[in-house]
XYZ file of C-alpha atoms in Angstrom:
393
model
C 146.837 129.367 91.336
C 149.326 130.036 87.724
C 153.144 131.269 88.763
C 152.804 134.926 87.461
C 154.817 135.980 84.024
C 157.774 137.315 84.287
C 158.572 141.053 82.763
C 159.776 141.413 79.969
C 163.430 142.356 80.496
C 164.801 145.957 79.972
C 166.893 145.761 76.944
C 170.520 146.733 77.578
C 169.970 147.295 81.697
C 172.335 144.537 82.650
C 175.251 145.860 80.677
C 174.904 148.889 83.208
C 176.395 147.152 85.728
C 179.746 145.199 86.337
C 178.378 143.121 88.282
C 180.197 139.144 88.282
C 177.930 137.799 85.467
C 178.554 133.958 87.305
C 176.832 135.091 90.064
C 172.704 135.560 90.598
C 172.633 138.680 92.449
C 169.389 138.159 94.161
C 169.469 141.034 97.035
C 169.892 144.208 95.208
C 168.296 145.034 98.728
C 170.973 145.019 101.024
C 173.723 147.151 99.360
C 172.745 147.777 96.381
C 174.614 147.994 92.882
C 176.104 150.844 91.621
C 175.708 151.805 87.340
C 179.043 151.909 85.834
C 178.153 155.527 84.578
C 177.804 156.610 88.342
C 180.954 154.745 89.269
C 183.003 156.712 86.634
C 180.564 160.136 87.576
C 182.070 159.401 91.079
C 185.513 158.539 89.815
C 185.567 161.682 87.971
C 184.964 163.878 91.181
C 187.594 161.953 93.370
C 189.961 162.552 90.693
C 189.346 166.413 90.896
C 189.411 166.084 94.638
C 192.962 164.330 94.643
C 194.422 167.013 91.777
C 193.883 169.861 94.374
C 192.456 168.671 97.860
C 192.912 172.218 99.462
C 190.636 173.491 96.070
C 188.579 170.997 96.514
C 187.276 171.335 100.260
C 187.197 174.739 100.664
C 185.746 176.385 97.411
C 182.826 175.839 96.569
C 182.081 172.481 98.082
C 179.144 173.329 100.962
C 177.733 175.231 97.554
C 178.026 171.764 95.210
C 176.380 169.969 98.804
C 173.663 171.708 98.706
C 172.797 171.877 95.129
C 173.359 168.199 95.272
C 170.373 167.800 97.844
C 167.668 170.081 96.334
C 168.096 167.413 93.377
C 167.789 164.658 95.772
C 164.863 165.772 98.038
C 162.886 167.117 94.576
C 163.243 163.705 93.195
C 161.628 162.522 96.884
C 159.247 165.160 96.859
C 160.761 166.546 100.217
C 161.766 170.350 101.222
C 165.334 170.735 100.372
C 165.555 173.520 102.981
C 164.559 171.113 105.609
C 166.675 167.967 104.607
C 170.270 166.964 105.360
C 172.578 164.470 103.404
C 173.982 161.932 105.551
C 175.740 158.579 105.102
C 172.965 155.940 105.412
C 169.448 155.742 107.329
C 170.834 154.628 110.145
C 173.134 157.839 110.725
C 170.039 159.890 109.788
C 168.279 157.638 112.960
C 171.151 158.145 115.207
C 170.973 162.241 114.481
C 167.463 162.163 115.087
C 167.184 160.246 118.465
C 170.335 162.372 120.093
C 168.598 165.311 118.784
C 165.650 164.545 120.785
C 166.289 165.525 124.103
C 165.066 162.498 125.956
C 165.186 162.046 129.525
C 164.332 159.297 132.812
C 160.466 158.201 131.838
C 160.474 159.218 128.550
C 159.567 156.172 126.260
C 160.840 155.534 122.369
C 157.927 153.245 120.798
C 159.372 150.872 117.661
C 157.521 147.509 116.469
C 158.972 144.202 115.993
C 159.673 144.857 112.182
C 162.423 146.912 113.015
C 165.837 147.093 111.105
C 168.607 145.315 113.684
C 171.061 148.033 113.816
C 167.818 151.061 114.354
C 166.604 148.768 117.270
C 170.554 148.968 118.550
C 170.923 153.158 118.264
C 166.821 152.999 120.251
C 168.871 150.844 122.826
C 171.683 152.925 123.179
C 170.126 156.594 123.234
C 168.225 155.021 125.726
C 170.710 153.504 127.990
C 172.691 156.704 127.702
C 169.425 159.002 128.821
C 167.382 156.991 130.768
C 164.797 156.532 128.467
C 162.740 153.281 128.166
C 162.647 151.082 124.848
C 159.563 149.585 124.115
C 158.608 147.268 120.627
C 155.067 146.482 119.416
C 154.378 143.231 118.325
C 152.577 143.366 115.199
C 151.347 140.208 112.890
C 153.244 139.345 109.662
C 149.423 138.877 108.154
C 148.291 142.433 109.672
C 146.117 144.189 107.755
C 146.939 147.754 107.131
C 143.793 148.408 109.383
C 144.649 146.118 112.044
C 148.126 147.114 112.150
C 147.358 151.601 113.016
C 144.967 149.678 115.361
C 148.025 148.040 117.477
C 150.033 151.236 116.614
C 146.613 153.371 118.558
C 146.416 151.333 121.049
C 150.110 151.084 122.334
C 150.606 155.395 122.246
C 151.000 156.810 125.959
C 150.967 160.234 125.000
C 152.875 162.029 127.822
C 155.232 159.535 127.444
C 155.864 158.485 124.638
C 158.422 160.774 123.223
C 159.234 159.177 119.811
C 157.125 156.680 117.489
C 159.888 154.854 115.027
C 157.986 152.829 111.963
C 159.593 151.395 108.965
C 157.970 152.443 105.346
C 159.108 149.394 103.771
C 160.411 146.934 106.728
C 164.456 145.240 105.858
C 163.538 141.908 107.737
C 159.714 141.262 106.736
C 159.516 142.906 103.814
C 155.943 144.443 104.650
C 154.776 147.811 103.603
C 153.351 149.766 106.362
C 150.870 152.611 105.921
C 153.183 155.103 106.834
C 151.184 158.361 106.694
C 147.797 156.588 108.697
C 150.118 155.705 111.347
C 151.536 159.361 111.297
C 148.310 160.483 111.302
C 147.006 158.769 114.616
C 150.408 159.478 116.217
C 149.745 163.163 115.574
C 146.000 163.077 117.245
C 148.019 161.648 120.461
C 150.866 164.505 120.341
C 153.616 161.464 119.356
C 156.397 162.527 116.355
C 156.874 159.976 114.186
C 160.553 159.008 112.872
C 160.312 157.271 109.485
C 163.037 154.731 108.554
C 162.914 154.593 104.693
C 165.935 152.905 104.017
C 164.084 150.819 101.125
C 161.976 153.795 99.800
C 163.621 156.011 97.364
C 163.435 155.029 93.668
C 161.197 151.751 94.663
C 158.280 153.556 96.544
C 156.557 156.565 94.611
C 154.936 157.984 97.447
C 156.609 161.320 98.239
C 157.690 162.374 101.658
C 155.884 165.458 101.985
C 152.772 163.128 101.553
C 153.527 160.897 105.027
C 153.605 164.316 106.683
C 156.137 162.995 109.184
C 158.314 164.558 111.432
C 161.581 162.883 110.614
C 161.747 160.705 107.404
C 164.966 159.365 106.109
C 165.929 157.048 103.133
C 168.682 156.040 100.895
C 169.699 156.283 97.748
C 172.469 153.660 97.375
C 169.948 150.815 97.362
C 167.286 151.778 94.924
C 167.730 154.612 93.051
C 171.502 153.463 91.878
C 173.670 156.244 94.065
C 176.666 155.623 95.122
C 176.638 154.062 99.073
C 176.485 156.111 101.898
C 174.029 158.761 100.115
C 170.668 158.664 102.050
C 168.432 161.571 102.791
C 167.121 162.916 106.472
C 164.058 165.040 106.198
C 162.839 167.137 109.050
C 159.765 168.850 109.643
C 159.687 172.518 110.620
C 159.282 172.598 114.351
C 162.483 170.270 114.588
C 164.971 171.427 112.530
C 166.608 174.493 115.255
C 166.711 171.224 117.208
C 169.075 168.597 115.268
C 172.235 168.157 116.059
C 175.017 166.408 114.019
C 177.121 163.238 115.809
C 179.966 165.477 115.308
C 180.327 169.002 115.676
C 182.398 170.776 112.244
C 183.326 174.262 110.704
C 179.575 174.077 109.768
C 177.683 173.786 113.397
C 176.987 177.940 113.663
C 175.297 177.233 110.054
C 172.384 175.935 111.491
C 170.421 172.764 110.180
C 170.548 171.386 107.201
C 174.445 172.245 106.795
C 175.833 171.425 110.237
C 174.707 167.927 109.705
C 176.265 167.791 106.188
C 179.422 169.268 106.592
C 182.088 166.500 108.619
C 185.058 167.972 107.706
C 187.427 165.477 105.779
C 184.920 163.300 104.602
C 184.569 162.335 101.073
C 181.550 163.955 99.781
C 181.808 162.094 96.242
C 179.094 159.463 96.783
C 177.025 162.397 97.635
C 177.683 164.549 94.626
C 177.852 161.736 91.963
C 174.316 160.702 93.593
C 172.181 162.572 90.517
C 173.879 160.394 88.264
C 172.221 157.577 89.641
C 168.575 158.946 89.542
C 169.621 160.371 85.380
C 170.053 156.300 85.268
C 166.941 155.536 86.740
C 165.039 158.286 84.949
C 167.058 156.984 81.684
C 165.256 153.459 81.900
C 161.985 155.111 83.345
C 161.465 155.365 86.329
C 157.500 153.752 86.214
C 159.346 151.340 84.110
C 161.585 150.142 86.355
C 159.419 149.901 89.147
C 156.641 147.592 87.287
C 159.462 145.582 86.289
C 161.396 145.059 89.747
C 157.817 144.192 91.364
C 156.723 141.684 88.743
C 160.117 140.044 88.436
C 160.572 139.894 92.601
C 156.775 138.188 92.826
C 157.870 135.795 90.400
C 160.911 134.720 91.774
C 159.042 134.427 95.254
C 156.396 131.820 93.335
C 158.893 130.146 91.723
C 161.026 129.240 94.870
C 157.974 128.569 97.226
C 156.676 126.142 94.818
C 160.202 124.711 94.478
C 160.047 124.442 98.144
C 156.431 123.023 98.495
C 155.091 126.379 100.173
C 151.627 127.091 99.657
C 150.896 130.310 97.983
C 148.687 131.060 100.662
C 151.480 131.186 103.021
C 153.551 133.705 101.002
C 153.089 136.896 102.638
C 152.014 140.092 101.093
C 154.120 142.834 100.889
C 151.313 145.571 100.652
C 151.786 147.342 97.180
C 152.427 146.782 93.706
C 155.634 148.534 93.573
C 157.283 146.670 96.428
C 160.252 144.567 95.236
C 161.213 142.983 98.490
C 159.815 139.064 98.743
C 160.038 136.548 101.407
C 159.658 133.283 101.523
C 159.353 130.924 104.529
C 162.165 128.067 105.174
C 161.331 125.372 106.219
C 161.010 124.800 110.432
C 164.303 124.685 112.172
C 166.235 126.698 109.147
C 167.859 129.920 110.022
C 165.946 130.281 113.504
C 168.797 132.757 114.523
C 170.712 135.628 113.481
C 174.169 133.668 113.372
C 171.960 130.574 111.721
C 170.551 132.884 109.167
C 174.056 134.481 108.092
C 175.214 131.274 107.520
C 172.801 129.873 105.317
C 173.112 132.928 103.431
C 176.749 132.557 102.862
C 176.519 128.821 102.206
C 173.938 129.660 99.313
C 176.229 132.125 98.117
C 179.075 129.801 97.691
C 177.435 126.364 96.428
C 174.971 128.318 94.174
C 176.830 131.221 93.189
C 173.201 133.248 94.356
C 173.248 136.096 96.543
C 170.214 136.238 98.402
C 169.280 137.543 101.989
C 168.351 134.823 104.802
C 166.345 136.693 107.701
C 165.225 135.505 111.050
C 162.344 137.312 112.439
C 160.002 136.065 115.163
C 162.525 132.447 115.715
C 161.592 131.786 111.976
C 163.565 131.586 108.725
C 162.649 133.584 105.919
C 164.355 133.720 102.147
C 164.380 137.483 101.013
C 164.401 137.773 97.321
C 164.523 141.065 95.303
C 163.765 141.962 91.051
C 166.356 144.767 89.725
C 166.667 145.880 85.975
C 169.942 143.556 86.297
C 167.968 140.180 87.029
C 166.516 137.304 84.618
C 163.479 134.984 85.405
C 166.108 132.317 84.428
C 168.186 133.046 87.889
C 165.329 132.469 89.661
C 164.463 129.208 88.265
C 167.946 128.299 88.637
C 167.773 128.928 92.758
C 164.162 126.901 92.593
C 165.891 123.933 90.999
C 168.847 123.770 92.862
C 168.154 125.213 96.643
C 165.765 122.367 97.705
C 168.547 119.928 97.811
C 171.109 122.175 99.711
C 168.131 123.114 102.472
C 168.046 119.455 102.675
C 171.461 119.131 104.079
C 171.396 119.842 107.430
């Protein structure tokens, strides 16, 4: 089987960012790179917020908050009435699963794709209420089929408070059919808590379409916000029911603004976040996605044959627009969290390539992402020269 072409490159993208141009940024997936037009956008706003604080903060700002999210959840397709802006998806989960009301017996119901720190907040809300954790093992090679099957099959409605699924999963890199699994989970009475961290600006499927109860992305990763902009979604029946972390000026408001509103926090990231998606939507937004998915499949080719892996042992993410790509190590590489973190920093320094090392299931796996900002070059560059450092052991 050919290596697939690489896409043509996006004249001009890379001179958006200021990112070090000695060093392959290969995981645009983790945190993201911010446009140097949104940094400035967000400079801009932090510069009126330091001329007159008291100004600032306490006219007009909950008004600027709010317009700020109807831009964000129209771009998502989600109902700006019934969203919130918080700092990342992982705040979003933590709102959600204190909002819940769980109790002794009660059950929370994740899989084994989970993101680390969402399996942590499922651990603690349930320590804290009694509640029982339990995580469905579900093939890397599932078919979409096969995996609502597992997802059927391991619902106890009656218990079974929550169901938490990843749209796009951090550590496997696997698209999961998001609104089939909502679907089932609604036949057995279950809500369904999305976390679509990777989602918005990769994924085009809107968040009215997965139907789900709680949905929440962010922005800072794909569609070029500034961090800590991500968006929580909640469906009607819920929304009398969230609660922020911390109670501010804003908690008689009701939902969405007495989850924005934490007092003294600095709401630039969120406001400057539209800047990011005029970026995006400057480039193209169909554009970019094409190009992010064809570049990130041919990086992941290029490596695995560098690294003798079969292409029939590279697995699928699930969709065309998915720019997440793993790669398996070889045995024995990056079997554990602390194993994997240092491989990743050890390529980072002898390569000068940021990329993401994962362990998932006590195997390694090489996570490798396309952004406008990448050349096919930097991934023949990793091909040719990460062989030899896997090597030394």
């Amino acid at each position: 089987m050919s290596v697939p072409q690489p896409p043509e490159p996006i004249p001009g993208a890379r001179l958006l960012f200021s990112l070090d141009p000695a060093v392959s940024h290969l995981n645009h997936g983790s945190f993201g790179a911010v446009p140097i037009g949104v940094q400035r956008a967000q400079q801009r706003l932090r510069d009126e917020m330091e001329a007159n604080p008291l100004r600032f903060f306490t006219q007009g700002l909950v008004d600027r908050i709010a317009h700020t999210r109807r831009h964000l959840a129209g771009f998502l397709g989600a109902d700006p009435d019934g969203s919130a802006l918080v700092g990342n998806t992982t705040t979003g989960v933590a709102v959600v699963l204190q909002s819940l009301g769980l109790q002794s017996g009660d059950e929370v119901l994740s899989t084994d794709h989970g993101y680390g720190a969402v399996s942590l907040a499922i651990q603690r809300e349930c320590r804290r209420t009694g509640a029982v954790s339990r995580v469905l093992p579900i093939p890397l090679a599932a078919s979409d089929e096969q995996l609502v099957q597992i997802i059927r099959a391991g619902l106890r409605p009656g218990r079974t408070r929550v169901l938490v699924v990843d749209q796009l999963t951090s550590a496997t890199a696997k698209l999961f059919p998001t609104a089939a699994i909502v679907g089932v989970a609604r036949e057995h009475g279950v809500p369904v808590l999305v976390d679509a961290a990777h989602a918005p600006g990769m994924l085009s499927t809107t968040v009215a379409s997965i139907g789900a109860d709680f949905w929440v992305g962010n922005l800072h990763k794909w569609a070029y916000a500034p961090r800590g902009t991500a968006l929580l979604a909640v469906a009607p029946q819920w929304r009398d029911r969230i609660e922020p972390l911390v109670v501010s000026w804003e908690q008689e408001s009701g939902f969405p603004a007495r989850v924005e509103w934490q007092a003294t926090l600095d709401y630039t990231s969120w406001l400057a976040a539209p800047a990011g998606l005029f970026t995006l939507r400057s480039l193209g937004v169909d554009r970019v996605r094409a190009h992010n998915a064809a570049l990130a499949a041919y990086g992941q080719r290029v490596v695995a044959d560098a690294l003798g892996v079969p292409p029939a042992q590279l697995p699928d993410p699930g969709g065309p627009e998915v720019s997440l790509r793993l790669i398996p190590l070889p045995a024995g590489l990056a079997a554990t969290i602390d194993a994997a973190r240092a491989l990743q920093a050890r390529i980072g320094e002898r390569l000068a390539a940021e990329v993401a090392v994962m362990s998932w299931n006590g195997r390694g796996w090489l996570r490798l992402t396309g952004q406008v900002y990448n050349t096919a070059d930097e991934y023949e560059r990793l091909a040719v020269r990460l062989p030899a450092l896997l090597a030394q052991r």
